[in-house]
Short mmCIF file of C-alpha atoms in Angstrom, two decimals:
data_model
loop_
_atom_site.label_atom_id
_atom_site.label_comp_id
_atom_site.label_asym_id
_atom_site.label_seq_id
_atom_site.Cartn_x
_atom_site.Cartn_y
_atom_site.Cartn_z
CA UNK A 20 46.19 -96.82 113.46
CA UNK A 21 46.39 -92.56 114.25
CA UNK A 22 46.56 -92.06 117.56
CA UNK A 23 43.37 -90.50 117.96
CA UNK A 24 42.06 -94.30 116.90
CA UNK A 25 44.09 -96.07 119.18
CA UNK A 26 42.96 -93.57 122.38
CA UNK A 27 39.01 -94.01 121.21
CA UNK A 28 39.56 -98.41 121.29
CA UNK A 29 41.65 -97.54 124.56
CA UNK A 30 38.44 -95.97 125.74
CA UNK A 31 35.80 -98.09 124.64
CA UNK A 32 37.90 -100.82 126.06
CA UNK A 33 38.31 -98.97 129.57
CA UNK A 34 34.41 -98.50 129.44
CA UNK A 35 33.62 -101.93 128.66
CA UNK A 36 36.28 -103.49 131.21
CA UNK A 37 34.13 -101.04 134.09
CA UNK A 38 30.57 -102.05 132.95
CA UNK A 39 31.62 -105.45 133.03
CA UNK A 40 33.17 -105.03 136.70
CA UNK A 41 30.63 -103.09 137.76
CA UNK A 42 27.72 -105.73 136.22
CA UNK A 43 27.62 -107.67 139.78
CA UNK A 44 24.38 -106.48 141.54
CA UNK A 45 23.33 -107.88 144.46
CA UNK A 46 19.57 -107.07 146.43
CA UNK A 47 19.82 -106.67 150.15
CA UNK A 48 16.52 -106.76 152.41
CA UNK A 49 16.38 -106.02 155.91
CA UNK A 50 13.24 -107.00 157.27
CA UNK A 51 12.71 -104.00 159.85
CA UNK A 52 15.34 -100.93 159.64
CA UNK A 53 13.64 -99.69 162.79
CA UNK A 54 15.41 -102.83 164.93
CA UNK A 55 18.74 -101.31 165.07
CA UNK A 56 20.47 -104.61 164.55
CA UNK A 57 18.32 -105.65 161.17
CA UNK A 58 19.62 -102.28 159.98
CA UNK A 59 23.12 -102.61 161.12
CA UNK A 60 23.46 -106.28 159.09
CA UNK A 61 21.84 -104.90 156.29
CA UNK A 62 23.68 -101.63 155.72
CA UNK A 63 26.89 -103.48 157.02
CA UNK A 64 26.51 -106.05 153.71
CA UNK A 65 25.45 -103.16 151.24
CA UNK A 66 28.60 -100.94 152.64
CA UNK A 67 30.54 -104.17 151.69
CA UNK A 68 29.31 -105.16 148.44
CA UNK A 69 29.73 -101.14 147.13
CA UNK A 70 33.39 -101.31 148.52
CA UNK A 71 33.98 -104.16 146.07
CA UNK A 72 32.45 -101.93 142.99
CA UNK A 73 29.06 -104.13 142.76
CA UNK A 74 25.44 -102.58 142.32
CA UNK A 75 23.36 -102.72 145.50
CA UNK A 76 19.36 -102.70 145.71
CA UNK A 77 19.07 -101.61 149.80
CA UNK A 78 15.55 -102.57 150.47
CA UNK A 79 13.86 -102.55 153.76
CA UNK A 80 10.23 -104.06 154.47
CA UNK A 81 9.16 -102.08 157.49
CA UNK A 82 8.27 -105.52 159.64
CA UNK A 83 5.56 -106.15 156.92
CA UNK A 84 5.66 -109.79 155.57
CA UNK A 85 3.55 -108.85 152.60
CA UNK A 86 6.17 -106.45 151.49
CA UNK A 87 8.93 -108.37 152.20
CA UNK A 88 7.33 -111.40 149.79
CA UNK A 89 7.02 -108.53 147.45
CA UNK A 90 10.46 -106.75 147.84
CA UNK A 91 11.84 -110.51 147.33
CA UNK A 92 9.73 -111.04 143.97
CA UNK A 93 11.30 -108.01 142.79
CA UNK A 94 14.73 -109.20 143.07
CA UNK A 95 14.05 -111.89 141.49
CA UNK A 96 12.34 -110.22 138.58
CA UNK A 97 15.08 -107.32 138.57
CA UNK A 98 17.68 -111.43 138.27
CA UNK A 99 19.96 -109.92 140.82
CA UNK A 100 23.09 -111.92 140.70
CA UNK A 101 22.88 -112.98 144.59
CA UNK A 102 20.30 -111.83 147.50
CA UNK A 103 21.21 -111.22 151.10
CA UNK A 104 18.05 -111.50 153.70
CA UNK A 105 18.59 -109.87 157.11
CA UNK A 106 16.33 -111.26 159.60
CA UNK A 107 14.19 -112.56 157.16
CA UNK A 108 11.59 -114.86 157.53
CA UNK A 109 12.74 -118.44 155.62
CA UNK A 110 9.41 -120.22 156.55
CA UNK A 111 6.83 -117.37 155.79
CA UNK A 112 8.46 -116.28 152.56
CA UNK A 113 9.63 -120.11 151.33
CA UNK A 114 8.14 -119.71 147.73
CA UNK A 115 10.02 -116.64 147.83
CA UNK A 116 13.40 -118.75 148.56
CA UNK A 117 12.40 -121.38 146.15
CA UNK A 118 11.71 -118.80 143.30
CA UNK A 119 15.39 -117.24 143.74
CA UNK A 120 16.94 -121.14 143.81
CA UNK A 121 14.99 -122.03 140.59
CA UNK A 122 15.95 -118.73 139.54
CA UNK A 123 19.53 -119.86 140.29
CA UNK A 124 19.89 -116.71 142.02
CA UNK A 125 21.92 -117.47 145.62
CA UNK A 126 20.37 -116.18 148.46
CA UNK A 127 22.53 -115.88 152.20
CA UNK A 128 20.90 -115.27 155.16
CA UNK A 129 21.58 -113.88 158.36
CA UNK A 130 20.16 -114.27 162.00
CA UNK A 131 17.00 -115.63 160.11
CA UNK A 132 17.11 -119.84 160.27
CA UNK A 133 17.98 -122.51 157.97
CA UNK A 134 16.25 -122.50 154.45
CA UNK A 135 16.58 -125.54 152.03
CA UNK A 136 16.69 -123.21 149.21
CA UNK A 137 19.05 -120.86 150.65
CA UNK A 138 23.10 -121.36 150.68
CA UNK A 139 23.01 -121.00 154.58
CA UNK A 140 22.16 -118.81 157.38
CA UNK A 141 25.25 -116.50 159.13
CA UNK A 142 24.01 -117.20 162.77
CA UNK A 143 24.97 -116.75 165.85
CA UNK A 144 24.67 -119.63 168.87
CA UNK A 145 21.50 -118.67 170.15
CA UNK A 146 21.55 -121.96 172.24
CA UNK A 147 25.33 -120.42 173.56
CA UNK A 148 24.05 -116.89 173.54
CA UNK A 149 20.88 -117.38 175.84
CA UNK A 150 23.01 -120.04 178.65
CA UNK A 151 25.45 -117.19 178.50
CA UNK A 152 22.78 -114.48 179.45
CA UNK A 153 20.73 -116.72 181.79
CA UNK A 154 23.35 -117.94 183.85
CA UNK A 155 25.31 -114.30 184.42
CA UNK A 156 21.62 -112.64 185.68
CA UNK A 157 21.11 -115.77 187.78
CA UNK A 158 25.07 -115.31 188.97
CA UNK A 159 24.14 -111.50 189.58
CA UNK A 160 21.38 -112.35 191.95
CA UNK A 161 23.42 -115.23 193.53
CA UNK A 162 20.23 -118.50 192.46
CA UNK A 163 17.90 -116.79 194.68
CA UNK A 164 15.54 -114.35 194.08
CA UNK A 165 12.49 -113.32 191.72
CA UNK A 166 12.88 -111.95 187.99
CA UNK A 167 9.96 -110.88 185.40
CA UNK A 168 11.02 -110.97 181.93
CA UNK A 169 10.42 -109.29 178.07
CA UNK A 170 10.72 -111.45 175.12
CA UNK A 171 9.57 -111.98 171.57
CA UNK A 172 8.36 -115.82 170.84
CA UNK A 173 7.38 -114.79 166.88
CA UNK A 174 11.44 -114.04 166.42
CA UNK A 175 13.50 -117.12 165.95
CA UNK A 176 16.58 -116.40 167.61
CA UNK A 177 14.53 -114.38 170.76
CA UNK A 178 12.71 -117.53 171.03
CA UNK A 179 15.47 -119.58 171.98
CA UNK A 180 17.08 -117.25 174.28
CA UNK A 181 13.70 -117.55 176.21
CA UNK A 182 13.77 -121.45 175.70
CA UNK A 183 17.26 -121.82 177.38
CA UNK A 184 16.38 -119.53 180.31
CA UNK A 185 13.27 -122.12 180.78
CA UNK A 186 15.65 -124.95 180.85
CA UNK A 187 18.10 -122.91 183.10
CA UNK A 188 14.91 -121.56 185.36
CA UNK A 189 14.01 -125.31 185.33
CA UNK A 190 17.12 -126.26 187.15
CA UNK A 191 17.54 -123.65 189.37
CA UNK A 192 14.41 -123.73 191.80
CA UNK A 193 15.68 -120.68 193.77
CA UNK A 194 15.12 -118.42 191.24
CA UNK A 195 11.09 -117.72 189.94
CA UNK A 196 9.71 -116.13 187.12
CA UNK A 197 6.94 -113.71 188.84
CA UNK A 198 5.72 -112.78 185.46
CA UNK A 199 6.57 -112.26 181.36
CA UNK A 200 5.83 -110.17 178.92
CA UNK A 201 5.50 -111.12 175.23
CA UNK A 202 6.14 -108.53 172.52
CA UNK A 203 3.94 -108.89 169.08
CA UNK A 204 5.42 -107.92 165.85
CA UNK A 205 4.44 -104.87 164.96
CA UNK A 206 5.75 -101.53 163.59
CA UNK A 207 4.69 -99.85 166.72
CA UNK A 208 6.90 -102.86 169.09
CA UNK A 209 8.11 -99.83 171.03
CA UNK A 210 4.86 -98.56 172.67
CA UNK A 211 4.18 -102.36 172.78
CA UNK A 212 6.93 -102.87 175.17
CA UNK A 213 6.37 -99.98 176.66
CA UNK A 214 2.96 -100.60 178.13
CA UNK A 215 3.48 -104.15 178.79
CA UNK A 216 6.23 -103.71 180.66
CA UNK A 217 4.90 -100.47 182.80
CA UNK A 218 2.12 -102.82 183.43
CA UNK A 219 4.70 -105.73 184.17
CA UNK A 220 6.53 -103.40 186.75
CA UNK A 221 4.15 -101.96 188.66
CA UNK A 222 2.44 -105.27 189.13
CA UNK A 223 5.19 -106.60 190.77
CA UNK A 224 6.62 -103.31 192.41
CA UNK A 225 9.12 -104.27 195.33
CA UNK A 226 9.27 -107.94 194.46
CA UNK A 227 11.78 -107.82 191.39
CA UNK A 228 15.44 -108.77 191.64
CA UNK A 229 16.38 -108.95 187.98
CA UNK A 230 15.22 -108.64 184.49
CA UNK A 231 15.70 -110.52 181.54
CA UNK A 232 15.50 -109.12 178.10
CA UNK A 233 15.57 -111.42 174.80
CA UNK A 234 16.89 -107.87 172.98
CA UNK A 235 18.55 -104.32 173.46
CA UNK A 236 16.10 -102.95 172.07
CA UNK A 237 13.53 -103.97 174.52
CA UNK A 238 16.28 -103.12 177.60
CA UNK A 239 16.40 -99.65 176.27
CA UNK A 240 12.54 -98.99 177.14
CA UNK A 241 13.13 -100.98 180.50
CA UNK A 242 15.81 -99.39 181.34
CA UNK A 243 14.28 -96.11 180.68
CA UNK A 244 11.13 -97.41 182.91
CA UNK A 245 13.36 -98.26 185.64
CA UNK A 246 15.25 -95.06 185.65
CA UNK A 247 12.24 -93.06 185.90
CA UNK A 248 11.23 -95.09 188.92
CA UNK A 249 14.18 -93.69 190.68
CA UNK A 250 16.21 -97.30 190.48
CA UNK A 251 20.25 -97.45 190.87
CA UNK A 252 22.37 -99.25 188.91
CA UNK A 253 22.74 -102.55 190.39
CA UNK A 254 20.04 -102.65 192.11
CA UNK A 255 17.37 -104.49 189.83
CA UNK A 256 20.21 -106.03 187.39
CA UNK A 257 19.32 -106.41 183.88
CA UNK A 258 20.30 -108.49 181.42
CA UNK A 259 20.03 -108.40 177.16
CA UNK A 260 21.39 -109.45 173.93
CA UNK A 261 22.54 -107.69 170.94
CA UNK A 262 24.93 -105.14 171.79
CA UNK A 263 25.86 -102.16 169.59
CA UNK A 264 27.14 -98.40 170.66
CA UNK A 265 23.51 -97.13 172.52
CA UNK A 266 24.41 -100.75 174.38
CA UNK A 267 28.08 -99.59 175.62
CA UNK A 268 27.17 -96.46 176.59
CA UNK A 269 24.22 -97.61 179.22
CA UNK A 270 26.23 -100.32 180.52
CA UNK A 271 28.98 -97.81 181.09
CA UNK A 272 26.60 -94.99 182.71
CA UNK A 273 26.42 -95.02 186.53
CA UNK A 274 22.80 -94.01 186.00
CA UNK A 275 21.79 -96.43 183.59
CA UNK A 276 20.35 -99.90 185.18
CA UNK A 277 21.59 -102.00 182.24
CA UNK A 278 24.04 -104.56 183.12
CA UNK A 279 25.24 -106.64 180.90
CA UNK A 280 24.75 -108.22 177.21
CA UNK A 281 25.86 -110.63 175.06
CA UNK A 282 27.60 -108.92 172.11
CA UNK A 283 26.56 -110.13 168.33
CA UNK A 284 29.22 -108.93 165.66
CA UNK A 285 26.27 -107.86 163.42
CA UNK A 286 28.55 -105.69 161.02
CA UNK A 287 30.79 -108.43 160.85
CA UNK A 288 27.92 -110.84 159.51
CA UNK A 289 26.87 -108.62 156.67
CA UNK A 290 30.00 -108.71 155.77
CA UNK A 291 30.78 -112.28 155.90
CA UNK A 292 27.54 -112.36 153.65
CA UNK A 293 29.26 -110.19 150.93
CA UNK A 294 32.43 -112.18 151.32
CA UNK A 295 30.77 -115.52 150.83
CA UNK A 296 28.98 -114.25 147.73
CA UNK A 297 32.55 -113.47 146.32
CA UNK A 298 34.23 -116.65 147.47
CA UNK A 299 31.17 -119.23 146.25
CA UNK A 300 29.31 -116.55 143.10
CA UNK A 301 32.51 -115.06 141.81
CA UNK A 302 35.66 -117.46 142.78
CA UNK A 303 33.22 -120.58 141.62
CA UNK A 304 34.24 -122.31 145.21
CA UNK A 305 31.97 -124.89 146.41
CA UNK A 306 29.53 -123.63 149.44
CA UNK A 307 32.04 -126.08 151.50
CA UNK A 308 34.91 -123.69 151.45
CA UNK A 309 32.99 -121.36 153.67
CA UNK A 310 30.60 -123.50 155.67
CA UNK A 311 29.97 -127.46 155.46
CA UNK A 312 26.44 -127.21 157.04
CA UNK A 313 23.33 -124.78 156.88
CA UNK A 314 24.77 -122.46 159.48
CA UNK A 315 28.00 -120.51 159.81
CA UNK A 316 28.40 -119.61 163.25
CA UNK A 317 30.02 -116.52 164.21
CA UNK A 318 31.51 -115.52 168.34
CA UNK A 319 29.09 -113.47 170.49
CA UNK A 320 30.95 -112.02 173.57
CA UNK A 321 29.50 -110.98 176.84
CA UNK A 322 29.93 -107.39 177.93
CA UNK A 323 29.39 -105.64 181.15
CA UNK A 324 31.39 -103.20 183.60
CA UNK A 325 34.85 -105.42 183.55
CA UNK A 326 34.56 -104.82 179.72
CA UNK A 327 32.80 -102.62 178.41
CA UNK A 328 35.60 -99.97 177.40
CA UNK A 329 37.10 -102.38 174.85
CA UNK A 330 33.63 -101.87 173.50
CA UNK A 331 33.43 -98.16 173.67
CA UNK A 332 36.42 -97.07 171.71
#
């Protein structure tokens, strides 16, 4: 064979060794890019599956069920060798799930509930998560006092937070509830908050002693609401979930009147996703060697003024 020959079967071979490699695709949908966290799992998971040379689909259904149904049917019809779902919505879109099983096409979730036809959901303790947020604003006020709260009953893991801080309101008799907010799910959630919580605030003007948020994202607004209402930091303590760099920096800032949060390793999740694909899609190892149940539970941390630099850096 001339050596010419040999360096064009060299090539082909190269070529064909790189399509193959590169043949993995895997769709990623994250249900709303405009809640920071949905977009940090999501890009987190397609950063991860691109470092590992596989094709990504990045899709994100602007908080609209019909187009996440219809961004899932297209993965399916594209046969995408695995799907990851953040925040999705297991119960709304379960003939979506079933499609991809019977499709044989994995799907891993994350922060989004159990699914029978899913391999399991990356989750967080939200049971852990909200005991650890309702008992530090109840320790901040010392069990007495009044607090008005923001949450979001239509998202799974908000509605538990709220459910534990119930129980924990149940319990502790010193501590009332003057009033709640509830968010509805829609593109605009922003101005949603916004209003409701003006409304919330003014209402009970004077008479506050902390605030409970079931996300960051809604803190931001009331932070911003209590800030332009001339409160200190400290003053009206208030408490989230989430966590993530806009987080760090108001918990850190002597003018900001956010307190604390419980920190969720979002970045890390979409990448567990990706790694799990690998380790059960690619390695052929049974679901078991990453998780025995439907959930795989990753460490949320609490973070306020004693730790918040470890966080900033």
């Amino acid at each position: 064979m001339s050596g010419f020959r040999k360096f064009l079967v060299a090539t082909a071979t190269l070529i064909a060794l790189c399509q193959s490699a590169g043949a993995f695709e895997v769709g990623v949908i994250g249900f709303q890019f405009s809640s920071e966290t949905h977009a940090r799992v999501a890009n987190a998971a397609a950063a991860a599956a691109k470092a590992k040379g596989w094709g990504v689909t990045l899709l994100n259904s602007e908080g609209s069920l019909p187009k996440h149904a219809e961004q899932f049917d297209a993965l399916i019809a594209k046969k995408v060798d695995a799907i990851i779902i953040a925040m999705g919505k297991p119960v709304e879109a379960d003939a979506q799930f079933k499609a991809a099983k019977d499709a044989k096409i994995p799907v891993i979730t994350v922060q989004s509930g159990a699914s029978p036809h899913a391999l399991f959901d990356i989750q967080s303790n939200e049971y852990k998560i909200g005991a650890d947020a309702a008992l530090y604003l109840l320790g901040q006020l010392g069990y007495q006092g009044n607090i008005v709260t923001a949450r979001f009953d239509l998202n799974v893991a908000s509605r538990i937070r709220g459910k534990v801080l119930d129980n924990v309101l149940a319990e502790n008799q010193g501590v009332k509830e003057l009033g709640k907010f509830s968010m509805a799910r829609t593109q605009s959630w922003r101005d949603d908050v916004r209003a409701g919580m003006q409304a919330l605030l003014l209402q009970n003007q004077g008479k506050i002693n902390g605030i409970w948020a079931s996300f960051d994202g809604q803190a931001y607004i009331i932070d911003d609401l209590l800030q332009a209402q001339g409160i200190k930091k400290g003053q009206i303590p208030l408490i989230s979930v989430d966590g993530g760099k806009e987080t760090y920096a108001r918990i850190a800032d002597p003018a900001s009147t956010f307190t604390a949060t419980v920190s969720i390793p979002f970045e890390e999740m979409g990448k567990q996703a990706v790694d799990a694909i690998q380790t059960i899609v690619i390695d052929k190892k049974p679901k078991e060697a990453v998780t025995s149940g439907p959930y795989l539970f990753t460490e949320a941390v609490l973070v306020d003024k004693t730790n918040v630099d470890k966080f900033l850096k």
